[in-house]
mmCIF file of C-alpha atoms in Angstrom:
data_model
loop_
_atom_site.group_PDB
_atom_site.id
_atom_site.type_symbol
_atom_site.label_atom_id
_atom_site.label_comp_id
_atom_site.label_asym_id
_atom_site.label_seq_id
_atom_site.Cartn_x
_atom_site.Cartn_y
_atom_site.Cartn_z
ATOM 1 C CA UNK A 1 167.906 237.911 311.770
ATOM 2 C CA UNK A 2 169.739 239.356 314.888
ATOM 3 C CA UNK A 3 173.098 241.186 314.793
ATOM 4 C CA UNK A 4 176.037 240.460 316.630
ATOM 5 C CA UNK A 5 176.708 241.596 319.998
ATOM 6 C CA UNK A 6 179.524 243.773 320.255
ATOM 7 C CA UNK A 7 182.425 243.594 323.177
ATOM 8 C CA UNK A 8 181.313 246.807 324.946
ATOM 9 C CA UNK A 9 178.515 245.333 325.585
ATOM 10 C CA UNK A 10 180.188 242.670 327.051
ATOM 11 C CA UNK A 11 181.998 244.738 329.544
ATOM 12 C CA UNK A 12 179.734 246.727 330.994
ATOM 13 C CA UNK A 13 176.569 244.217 331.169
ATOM 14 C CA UNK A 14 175.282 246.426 334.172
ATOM 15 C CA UNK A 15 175.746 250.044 332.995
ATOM 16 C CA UNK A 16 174.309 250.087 329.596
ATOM 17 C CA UNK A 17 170.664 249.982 329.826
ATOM 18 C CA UNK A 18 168.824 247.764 327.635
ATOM 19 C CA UNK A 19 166.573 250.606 326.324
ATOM 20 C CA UNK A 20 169.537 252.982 326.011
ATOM 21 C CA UNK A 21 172.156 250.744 323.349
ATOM 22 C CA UNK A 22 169.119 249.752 321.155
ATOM 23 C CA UNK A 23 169.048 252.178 318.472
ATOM 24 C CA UNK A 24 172.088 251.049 316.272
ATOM 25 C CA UNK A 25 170.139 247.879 315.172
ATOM 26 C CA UNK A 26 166.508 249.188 314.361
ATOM 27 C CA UNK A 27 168.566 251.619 312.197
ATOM 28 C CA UNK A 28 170.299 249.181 310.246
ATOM 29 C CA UNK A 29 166.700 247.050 310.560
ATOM 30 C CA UNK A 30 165.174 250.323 308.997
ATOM 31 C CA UNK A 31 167.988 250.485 306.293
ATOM 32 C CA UNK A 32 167.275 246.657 305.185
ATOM 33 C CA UNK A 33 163.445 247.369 305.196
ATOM 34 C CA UNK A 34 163.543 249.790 303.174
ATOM 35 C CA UNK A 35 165.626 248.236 300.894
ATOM 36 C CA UNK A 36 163.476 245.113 300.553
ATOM 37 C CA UNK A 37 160.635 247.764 300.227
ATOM 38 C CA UNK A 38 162.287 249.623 297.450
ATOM 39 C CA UNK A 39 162.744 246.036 295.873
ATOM 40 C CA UNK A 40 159.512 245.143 296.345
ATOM 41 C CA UNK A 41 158.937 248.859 295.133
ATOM 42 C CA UNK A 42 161.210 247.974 291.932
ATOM 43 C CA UNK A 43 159.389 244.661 291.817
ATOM 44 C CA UNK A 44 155.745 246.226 291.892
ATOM 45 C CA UNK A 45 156.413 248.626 289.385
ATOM 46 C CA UNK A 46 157.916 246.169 286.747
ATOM 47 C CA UNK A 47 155.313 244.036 287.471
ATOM 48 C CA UNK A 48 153.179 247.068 286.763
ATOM 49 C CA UNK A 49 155.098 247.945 284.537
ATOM 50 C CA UNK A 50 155.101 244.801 282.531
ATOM 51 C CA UNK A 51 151.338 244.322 283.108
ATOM 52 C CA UNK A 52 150.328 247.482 281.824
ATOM 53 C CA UNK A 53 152.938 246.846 278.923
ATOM 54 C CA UNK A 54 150.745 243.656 278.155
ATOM 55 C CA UNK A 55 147.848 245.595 278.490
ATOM 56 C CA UNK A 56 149.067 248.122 276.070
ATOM 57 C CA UNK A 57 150.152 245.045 273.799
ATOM 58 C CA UNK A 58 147.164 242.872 274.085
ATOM 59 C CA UNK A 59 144.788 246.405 273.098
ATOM 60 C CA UNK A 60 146.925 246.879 270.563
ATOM 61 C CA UNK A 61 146.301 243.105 269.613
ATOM 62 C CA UNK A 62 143.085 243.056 270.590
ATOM 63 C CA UNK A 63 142.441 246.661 268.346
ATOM 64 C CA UNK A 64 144.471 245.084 265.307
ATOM 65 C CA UNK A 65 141.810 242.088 266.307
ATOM 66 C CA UNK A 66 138.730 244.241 266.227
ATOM 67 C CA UNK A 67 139.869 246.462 262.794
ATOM 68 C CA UNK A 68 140.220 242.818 261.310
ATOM 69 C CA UNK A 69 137.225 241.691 262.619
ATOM 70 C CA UNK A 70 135.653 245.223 261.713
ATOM 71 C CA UNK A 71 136.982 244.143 257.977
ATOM 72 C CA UNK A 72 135.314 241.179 258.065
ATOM 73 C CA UNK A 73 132.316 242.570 259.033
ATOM 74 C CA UNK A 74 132.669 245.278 256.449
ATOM 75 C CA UNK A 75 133.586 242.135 253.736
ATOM 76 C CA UNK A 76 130.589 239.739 254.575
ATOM 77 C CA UNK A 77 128.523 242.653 254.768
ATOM 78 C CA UNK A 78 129.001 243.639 251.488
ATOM 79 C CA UNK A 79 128.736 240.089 250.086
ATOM 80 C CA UNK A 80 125.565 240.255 252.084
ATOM 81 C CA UNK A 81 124.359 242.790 250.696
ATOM 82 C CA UNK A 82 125.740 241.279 247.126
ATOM 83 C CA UNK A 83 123.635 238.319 248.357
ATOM 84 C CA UNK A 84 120.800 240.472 248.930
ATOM 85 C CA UNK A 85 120.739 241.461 245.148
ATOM 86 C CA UNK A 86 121.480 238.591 243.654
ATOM 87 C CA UNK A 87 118.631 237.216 245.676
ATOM 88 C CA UNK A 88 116.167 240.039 244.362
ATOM 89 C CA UNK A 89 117.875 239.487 240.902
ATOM 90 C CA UNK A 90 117.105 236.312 241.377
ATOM 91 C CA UNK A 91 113.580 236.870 242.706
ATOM 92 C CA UNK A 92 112.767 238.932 239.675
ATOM 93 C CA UNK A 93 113.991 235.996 237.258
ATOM 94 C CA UNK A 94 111.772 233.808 238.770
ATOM 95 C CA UNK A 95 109.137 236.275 238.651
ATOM 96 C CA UNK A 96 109.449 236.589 234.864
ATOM 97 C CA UNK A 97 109.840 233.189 234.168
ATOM 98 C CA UNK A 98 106.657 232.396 236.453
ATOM 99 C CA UNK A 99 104.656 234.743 234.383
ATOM 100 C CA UNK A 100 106.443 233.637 231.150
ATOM 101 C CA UNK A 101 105.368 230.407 232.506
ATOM 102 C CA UNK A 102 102.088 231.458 233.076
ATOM 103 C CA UNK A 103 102.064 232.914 229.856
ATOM 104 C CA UNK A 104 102.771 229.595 227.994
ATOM 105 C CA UNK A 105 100.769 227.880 230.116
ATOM 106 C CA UNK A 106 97.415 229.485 228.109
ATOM 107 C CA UNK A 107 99.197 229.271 225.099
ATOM 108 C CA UNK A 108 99.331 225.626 225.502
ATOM 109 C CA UNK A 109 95.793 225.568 227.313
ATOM 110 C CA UNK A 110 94.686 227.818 224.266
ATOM 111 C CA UNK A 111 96.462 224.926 221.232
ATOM 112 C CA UNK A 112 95.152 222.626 223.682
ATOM 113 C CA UNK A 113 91.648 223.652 223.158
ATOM 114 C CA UNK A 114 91.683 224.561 218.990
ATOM 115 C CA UNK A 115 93.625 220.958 218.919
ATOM 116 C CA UNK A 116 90.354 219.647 220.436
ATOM 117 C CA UNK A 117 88.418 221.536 217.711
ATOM 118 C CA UNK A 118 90.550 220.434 215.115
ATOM 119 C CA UNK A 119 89.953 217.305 216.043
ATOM 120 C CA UNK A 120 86.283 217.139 216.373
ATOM 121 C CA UNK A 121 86.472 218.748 212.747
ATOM 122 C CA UNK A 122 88.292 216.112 210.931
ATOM 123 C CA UNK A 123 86.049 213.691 213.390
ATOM 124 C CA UNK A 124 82.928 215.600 211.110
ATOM 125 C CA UNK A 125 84.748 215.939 208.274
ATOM 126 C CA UNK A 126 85.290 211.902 208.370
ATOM 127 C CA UNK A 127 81.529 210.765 209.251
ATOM 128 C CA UNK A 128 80.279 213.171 206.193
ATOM 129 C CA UNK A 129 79.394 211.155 203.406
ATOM 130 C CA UNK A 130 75.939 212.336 201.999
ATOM 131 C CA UNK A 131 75.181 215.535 204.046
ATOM 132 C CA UNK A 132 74.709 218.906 202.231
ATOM 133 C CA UNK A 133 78.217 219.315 201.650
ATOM 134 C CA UNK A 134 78.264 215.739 199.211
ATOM 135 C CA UNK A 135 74.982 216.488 198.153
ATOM 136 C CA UNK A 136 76.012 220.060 196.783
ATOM 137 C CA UNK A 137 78.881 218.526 195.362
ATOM 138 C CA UNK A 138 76.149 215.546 193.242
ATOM 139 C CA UNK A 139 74.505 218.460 192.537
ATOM 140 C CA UNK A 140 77.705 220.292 190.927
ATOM 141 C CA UNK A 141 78.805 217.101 189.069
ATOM 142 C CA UNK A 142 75.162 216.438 187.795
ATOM 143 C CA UNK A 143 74.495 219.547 186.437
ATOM 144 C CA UNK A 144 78.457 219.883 184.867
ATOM 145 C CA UNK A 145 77.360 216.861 183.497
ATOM 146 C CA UNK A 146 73.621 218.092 182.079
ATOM 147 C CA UNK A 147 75.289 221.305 180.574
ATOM 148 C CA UNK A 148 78.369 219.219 178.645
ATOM 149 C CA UNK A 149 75.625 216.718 177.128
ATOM 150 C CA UNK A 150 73.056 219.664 176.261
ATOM 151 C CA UNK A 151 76.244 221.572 174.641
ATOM 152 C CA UNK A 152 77.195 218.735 172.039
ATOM 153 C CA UNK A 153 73.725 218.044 171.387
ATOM 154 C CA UNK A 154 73.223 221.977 170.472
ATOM 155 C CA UNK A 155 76.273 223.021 169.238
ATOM 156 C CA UNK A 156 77.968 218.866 168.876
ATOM 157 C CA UNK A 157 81.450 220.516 170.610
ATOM 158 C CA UNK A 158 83.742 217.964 171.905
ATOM 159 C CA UNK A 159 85.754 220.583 173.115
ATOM 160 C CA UNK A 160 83.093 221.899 175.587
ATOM 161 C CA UNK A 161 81.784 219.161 176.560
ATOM 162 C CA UNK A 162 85.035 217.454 177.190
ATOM 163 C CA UNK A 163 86.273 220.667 179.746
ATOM 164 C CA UNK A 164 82.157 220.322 181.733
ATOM 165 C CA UNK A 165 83.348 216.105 182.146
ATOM 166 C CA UNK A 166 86.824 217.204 183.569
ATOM 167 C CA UNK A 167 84.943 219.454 186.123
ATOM 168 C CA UNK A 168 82.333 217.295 187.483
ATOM 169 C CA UNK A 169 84.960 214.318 187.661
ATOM 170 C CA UNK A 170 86.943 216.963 189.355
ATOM 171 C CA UNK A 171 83.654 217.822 191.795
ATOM 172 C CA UNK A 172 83.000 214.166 191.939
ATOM 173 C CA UNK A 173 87.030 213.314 193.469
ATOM 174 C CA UNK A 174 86.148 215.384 196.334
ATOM 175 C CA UNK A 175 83.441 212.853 197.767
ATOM 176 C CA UNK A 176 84.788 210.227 200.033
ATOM 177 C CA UNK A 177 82.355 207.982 199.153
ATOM 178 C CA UNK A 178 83.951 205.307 197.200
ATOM 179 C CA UNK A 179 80.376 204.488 195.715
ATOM 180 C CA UNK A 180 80.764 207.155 192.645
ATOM 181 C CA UNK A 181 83.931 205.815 191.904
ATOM 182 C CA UNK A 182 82.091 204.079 188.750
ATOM 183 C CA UNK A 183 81.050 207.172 187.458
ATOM 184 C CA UNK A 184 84.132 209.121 187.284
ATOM 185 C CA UNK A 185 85.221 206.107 185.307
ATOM 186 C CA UNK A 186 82.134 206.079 183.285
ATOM 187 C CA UNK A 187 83.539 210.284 182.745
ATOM 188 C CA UNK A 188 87.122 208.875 181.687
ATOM 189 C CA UNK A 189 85.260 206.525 179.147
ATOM 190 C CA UNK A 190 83.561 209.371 177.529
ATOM 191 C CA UNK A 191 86.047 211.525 177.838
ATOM 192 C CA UNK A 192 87.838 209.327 175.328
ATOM 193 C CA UNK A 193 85.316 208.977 173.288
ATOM 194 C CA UNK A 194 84.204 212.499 172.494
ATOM 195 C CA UNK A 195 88.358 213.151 171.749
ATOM 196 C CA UNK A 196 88.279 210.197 169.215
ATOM 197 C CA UNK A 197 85.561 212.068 167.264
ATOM 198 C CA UNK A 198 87.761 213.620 164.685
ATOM 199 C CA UNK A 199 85.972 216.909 164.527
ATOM 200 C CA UNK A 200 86.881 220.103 162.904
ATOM 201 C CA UNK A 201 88.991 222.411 165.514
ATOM 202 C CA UNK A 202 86.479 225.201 165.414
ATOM 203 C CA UNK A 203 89.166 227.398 167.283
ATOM 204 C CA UNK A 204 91.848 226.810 164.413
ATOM 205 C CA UNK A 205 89.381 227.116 161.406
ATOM 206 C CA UNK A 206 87.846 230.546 162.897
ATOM 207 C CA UNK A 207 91.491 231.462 162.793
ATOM 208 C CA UNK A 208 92.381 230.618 159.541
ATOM 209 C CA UNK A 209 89.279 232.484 158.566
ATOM 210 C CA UNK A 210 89.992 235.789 160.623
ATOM 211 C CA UNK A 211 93.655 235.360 158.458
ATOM 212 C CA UNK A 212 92.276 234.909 154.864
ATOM 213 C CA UNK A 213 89.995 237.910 155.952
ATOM 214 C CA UNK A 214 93.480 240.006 156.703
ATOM 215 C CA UNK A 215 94.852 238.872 153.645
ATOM 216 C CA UNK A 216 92.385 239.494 150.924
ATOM 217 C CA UNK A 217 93.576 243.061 150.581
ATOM 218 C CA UNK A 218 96.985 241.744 149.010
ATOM 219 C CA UNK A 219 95.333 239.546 146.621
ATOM 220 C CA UNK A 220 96.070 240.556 142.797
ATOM 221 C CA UNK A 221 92.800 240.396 141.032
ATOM 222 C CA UNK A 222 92.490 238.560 137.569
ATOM 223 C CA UNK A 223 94.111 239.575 134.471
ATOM 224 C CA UNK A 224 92.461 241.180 132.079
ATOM 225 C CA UNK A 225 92.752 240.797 128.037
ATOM 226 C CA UNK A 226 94.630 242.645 125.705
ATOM 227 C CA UNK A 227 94.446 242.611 121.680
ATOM 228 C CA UNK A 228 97.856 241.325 120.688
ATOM 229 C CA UNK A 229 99.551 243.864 118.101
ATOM 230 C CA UNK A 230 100.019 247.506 118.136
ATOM 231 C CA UNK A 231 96.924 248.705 116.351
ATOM 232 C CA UNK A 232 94.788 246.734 118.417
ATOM 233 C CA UNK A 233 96.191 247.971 121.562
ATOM 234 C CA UNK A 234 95.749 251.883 119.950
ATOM 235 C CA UNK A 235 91.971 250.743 119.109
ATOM 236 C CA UNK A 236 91.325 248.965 122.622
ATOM 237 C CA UNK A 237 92.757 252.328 124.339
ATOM 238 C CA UNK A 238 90.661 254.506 121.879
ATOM 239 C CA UNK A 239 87.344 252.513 122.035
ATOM 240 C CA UNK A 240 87.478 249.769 124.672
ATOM 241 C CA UNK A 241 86.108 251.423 127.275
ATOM 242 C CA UNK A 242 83.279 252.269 124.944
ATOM 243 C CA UNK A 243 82.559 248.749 123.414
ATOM 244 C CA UNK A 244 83.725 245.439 124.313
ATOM 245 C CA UNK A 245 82.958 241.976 122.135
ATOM 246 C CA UNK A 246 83.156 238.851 123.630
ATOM 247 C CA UNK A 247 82.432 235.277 122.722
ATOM 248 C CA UNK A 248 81.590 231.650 124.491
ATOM 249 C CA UNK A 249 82.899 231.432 127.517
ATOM 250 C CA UNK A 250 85.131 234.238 127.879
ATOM 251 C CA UNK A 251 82.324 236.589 127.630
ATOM 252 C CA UNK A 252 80.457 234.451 130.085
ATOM 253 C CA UNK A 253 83.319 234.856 133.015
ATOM 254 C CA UNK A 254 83.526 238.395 132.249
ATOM 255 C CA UNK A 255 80.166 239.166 132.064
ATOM 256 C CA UNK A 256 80.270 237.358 136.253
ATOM 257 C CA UNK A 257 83.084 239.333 137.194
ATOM 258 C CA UNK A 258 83.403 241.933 139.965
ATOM 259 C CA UNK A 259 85.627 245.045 140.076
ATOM 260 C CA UNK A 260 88.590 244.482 142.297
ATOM 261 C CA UNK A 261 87.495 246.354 145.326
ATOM 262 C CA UNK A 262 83.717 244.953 145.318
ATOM 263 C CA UNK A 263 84.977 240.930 144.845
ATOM 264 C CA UNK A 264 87.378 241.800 147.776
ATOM 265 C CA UNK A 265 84.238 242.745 149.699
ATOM 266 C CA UNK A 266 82.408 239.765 148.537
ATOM 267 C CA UNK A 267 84.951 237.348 149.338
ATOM 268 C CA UNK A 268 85.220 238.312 153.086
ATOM 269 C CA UNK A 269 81.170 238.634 153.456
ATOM 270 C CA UNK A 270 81.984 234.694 152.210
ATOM 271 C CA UNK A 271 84.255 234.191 154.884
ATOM 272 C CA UNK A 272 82.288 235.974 157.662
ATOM 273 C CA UNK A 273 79.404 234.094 156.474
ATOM 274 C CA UNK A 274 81.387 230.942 156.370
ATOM 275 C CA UNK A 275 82.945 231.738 160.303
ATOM 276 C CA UNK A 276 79.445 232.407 161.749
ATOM 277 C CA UNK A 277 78.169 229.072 160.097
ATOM 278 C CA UNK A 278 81.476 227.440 162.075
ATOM 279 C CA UNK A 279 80.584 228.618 165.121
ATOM 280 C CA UNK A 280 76.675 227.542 164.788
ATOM 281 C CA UNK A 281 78.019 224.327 163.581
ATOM 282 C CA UNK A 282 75.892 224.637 160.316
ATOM 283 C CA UNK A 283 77.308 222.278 158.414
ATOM 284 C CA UNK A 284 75.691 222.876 154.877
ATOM 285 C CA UNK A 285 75.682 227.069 155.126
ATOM 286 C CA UNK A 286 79.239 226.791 155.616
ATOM 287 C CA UNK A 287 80.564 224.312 153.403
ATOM 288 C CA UNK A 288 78.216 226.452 150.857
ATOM 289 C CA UNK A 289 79.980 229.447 152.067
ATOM 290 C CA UNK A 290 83.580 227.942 151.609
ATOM 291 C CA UNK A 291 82.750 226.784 148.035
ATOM 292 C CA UNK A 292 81.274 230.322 147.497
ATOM 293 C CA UNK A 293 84.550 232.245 148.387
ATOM 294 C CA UNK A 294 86.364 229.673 146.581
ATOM 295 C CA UNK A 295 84.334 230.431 143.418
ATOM 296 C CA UNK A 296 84.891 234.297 144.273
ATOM 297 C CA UNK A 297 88.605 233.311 143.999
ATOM 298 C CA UNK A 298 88.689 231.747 141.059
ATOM 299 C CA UNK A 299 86.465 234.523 139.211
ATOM 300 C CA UNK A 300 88.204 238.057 140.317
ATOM 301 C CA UNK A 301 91.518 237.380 141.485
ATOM 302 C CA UNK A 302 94.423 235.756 139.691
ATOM 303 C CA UNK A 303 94.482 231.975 139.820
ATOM 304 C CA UNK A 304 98.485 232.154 139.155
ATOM 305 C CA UNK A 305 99.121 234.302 142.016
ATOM 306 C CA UNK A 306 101.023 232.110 145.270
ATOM 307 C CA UNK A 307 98.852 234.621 147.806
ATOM 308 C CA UNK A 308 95.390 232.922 145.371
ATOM 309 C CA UNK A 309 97.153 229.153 144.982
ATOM 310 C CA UNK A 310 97.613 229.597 149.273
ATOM 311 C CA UNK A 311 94.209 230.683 149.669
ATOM 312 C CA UNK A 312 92.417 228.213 147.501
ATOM 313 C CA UNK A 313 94.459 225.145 149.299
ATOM 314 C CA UNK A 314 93.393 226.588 152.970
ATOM 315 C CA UNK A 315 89.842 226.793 151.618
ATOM 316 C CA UNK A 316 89.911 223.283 150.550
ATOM 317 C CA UNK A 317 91.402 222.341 154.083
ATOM 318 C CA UNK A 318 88.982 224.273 155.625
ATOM 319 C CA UNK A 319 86.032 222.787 153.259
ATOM 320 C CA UNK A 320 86.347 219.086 154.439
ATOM 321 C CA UNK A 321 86.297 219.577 158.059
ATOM 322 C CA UNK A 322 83.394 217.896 159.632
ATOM 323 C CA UNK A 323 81.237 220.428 161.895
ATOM 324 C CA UNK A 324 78.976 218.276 163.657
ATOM 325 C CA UNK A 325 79.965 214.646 164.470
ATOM 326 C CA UNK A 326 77.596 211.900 165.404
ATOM 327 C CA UNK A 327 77.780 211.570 169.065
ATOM 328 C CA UNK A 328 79.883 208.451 170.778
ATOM 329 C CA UNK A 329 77.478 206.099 171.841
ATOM 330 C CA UNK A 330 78.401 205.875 175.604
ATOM 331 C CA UNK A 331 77.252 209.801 175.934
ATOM 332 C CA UNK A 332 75.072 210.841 179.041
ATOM 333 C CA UNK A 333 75.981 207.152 180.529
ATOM 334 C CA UNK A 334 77.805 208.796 183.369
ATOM 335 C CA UNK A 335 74.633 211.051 184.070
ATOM 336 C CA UNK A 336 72.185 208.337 183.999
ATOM 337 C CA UNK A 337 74.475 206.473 186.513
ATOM 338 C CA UNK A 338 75.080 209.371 188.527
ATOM 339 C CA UNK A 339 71.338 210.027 189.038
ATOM 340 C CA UNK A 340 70.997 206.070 189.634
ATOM 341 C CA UNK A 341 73.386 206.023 192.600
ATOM 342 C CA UNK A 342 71.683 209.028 194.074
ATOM 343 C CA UNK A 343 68.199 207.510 193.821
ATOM 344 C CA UNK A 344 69.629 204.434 195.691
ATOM 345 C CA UNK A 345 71.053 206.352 198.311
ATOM 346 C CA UNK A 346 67.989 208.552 199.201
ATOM 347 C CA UNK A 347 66.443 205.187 199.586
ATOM 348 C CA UNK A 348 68.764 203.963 201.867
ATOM 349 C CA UNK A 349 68.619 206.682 203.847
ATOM 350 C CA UNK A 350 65.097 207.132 203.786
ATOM 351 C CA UNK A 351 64.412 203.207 205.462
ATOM 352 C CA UNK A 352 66.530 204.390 208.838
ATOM 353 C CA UNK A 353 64.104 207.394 208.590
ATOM 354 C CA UNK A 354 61.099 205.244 208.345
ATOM 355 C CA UNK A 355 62.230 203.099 211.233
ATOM 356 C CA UNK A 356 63.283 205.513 213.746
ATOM 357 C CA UNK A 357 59.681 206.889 214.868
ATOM 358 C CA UNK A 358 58.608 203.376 216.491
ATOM 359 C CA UNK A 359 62.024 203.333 218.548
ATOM 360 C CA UNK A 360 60.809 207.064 220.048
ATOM 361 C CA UNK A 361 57.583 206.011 221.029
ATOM 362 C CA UNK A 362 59.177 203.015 222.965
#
């Protein structure tokens, strides 16, 4: 912009020198300079000003940015590292569970395997019919059989020989072999047969024996006789134990009897004598015995007694019991068929034998 000219220099246009009345405006050019410059000055340094106050503001942003980012860091570090042990926790599970695993794996591998041998077991066990196990088990029953027929025919006891027939049809149920099925019947039939014998319960009488035995201490022996009045009682205690007269048959069943302690002794050798004929099964020596000791009774101790009346009546149980009874007539049947079926099978087995030599050489 230019000033306005002023009216001296109007006047005097030829005296005043150009060069000379210049200085007023560059000074007041100077003065507006400068104040644009401190403006632009003022301007400057708030834009400075401001842009360093934004810088100030976006570090402190930008250092509130990092701390948080710096925390975030920090926080998925740590739930890396969280991570990071679960993951080994984790790790180690599966570690022990692949060994457990393992583990259970030969366990099953090991059932596996005795399953396999169980099975090929019961696979034997169900093709054995007449190997060495059935035939020790023939031989078992046979023999059980043998021994109960030899017993009755030595000793005729049902009881025995009844107990040997439960055995070998026992021995006999464990064959599979539905073949000697007919001779554990043909066992049940003389099973029956040998209990419908009627025979004397040698366990019971021996008993009964064994008791009278115990009891013939407290058996009151016979009375004796007395004269009946007063001088014949002083003159039996003055001269009876010198002389005694007797007639008929009083004198002869004093004359036979014992002294108290001696027919006590005599009346158990009866009953020994009669027990060891009961368990020989001697049928005559002890019914002879039992009659003896019944005669011994009736001799030496007193008849009127209830220990002598319960004596005498177990005696005359013990008198009729039969010892030996005659033998049913289906005994040994089961032995003979036994031995039959074994015969037969031995043959049959014997013809595959036979036949398998051709078949090798072929």
């Amino acid at each position: 912009m230019s000033e306005p000219e002023s009216p001296a220099a109007i006047t005097e246009p030829a005296i005043v020198e150009p060069v000379a009345a210049a200085p007023a405006p560059p000074a007041r050019r100077h003065g507006g300079a400068w104040l644009i410059a401190i403006v632009l000055l003022g301007a400057v340094g708030y834009l400075f000003w401001r842009v360093w106050t934004l810088d100030v503001e976006q570090q402190r942003l930008a250092q509130t940015d990092i701390q948080q980012v710096d925390a975030q860091i920090a926080a998925l570090a740590r739930g890396a590292e969280q991570a990071r042990r679960d993951t080994d926790t984790l790790r180690a599970r599966l570690d022990d569970e692949s060994k457990v695993n393992q583990s259970l794996r030969e366990q099953l591998l090991g059932l596996g395997e005795r399953a396999r041998l169980v099975e090929d077991a019961i696979a034997n066990l169900a093709d054995k019919r007449l190997t060495g196990h059935d035939a020790m088990l023939l031989d078992e029953s046979e023999m059980l059989l043998a021994l109960g027929g030899e017993r009755f025919a030595l000793f005729h006891d049902p009881a025995a020989t009844i107990a040997a027939y439960r055995l070998a049809d026992t021995t006999l149920a464990a064959i599979e072999d539905p073949a000697f099925s007919t001779v554990r019947q043909s066992i049940s039939a003389e099973i029956d047969g040998l209990s419908n014998l009627g025979g004397a319960d040698v366990s019971a009488s021996a008993a009964a024996l064994a008791a009278l035995r115990a009891d013939a201490a407290q058996l009151p022996p016979a009375r004796r006789d007395a004269g009946n009045s007063e001088q014949e009682s002083r003159w039996w205690h003055v001269f009876g134990n010198l002389v005694r007269v007797r007639t008929g048959a009083d004198a002869a069943s004093a004359a036979q009897r014992h002294d108290a302690s001696l027919a006590r002794q005599l009346f158990v050798l009866d009953l020994r004598d009669a027990e060891a004929a009961l368990l020989a099964r001697d049928t005559p020596r002890y019914r002879a015995a039992v009659a003896q000791a019944q005669a011994e009774l009736k001799l030496d101790f007193d008849v009127g007694a209830d220990a002598v009346k319960s004596a005498q009546g177990t005696l005359e149980r013990l008198g009729k019991g039969e010892l030996a009874p005659p033998a049913p007539p289906q005994l040994g049947a089961a032995l003979r068929e036994l031995r039959n079926l074994r015969a037969t099978h031995a043959m049959r087995q014997a013809r595959p034998a036979a036949a398998s030599p051709p078949e090798d050489r072929q």
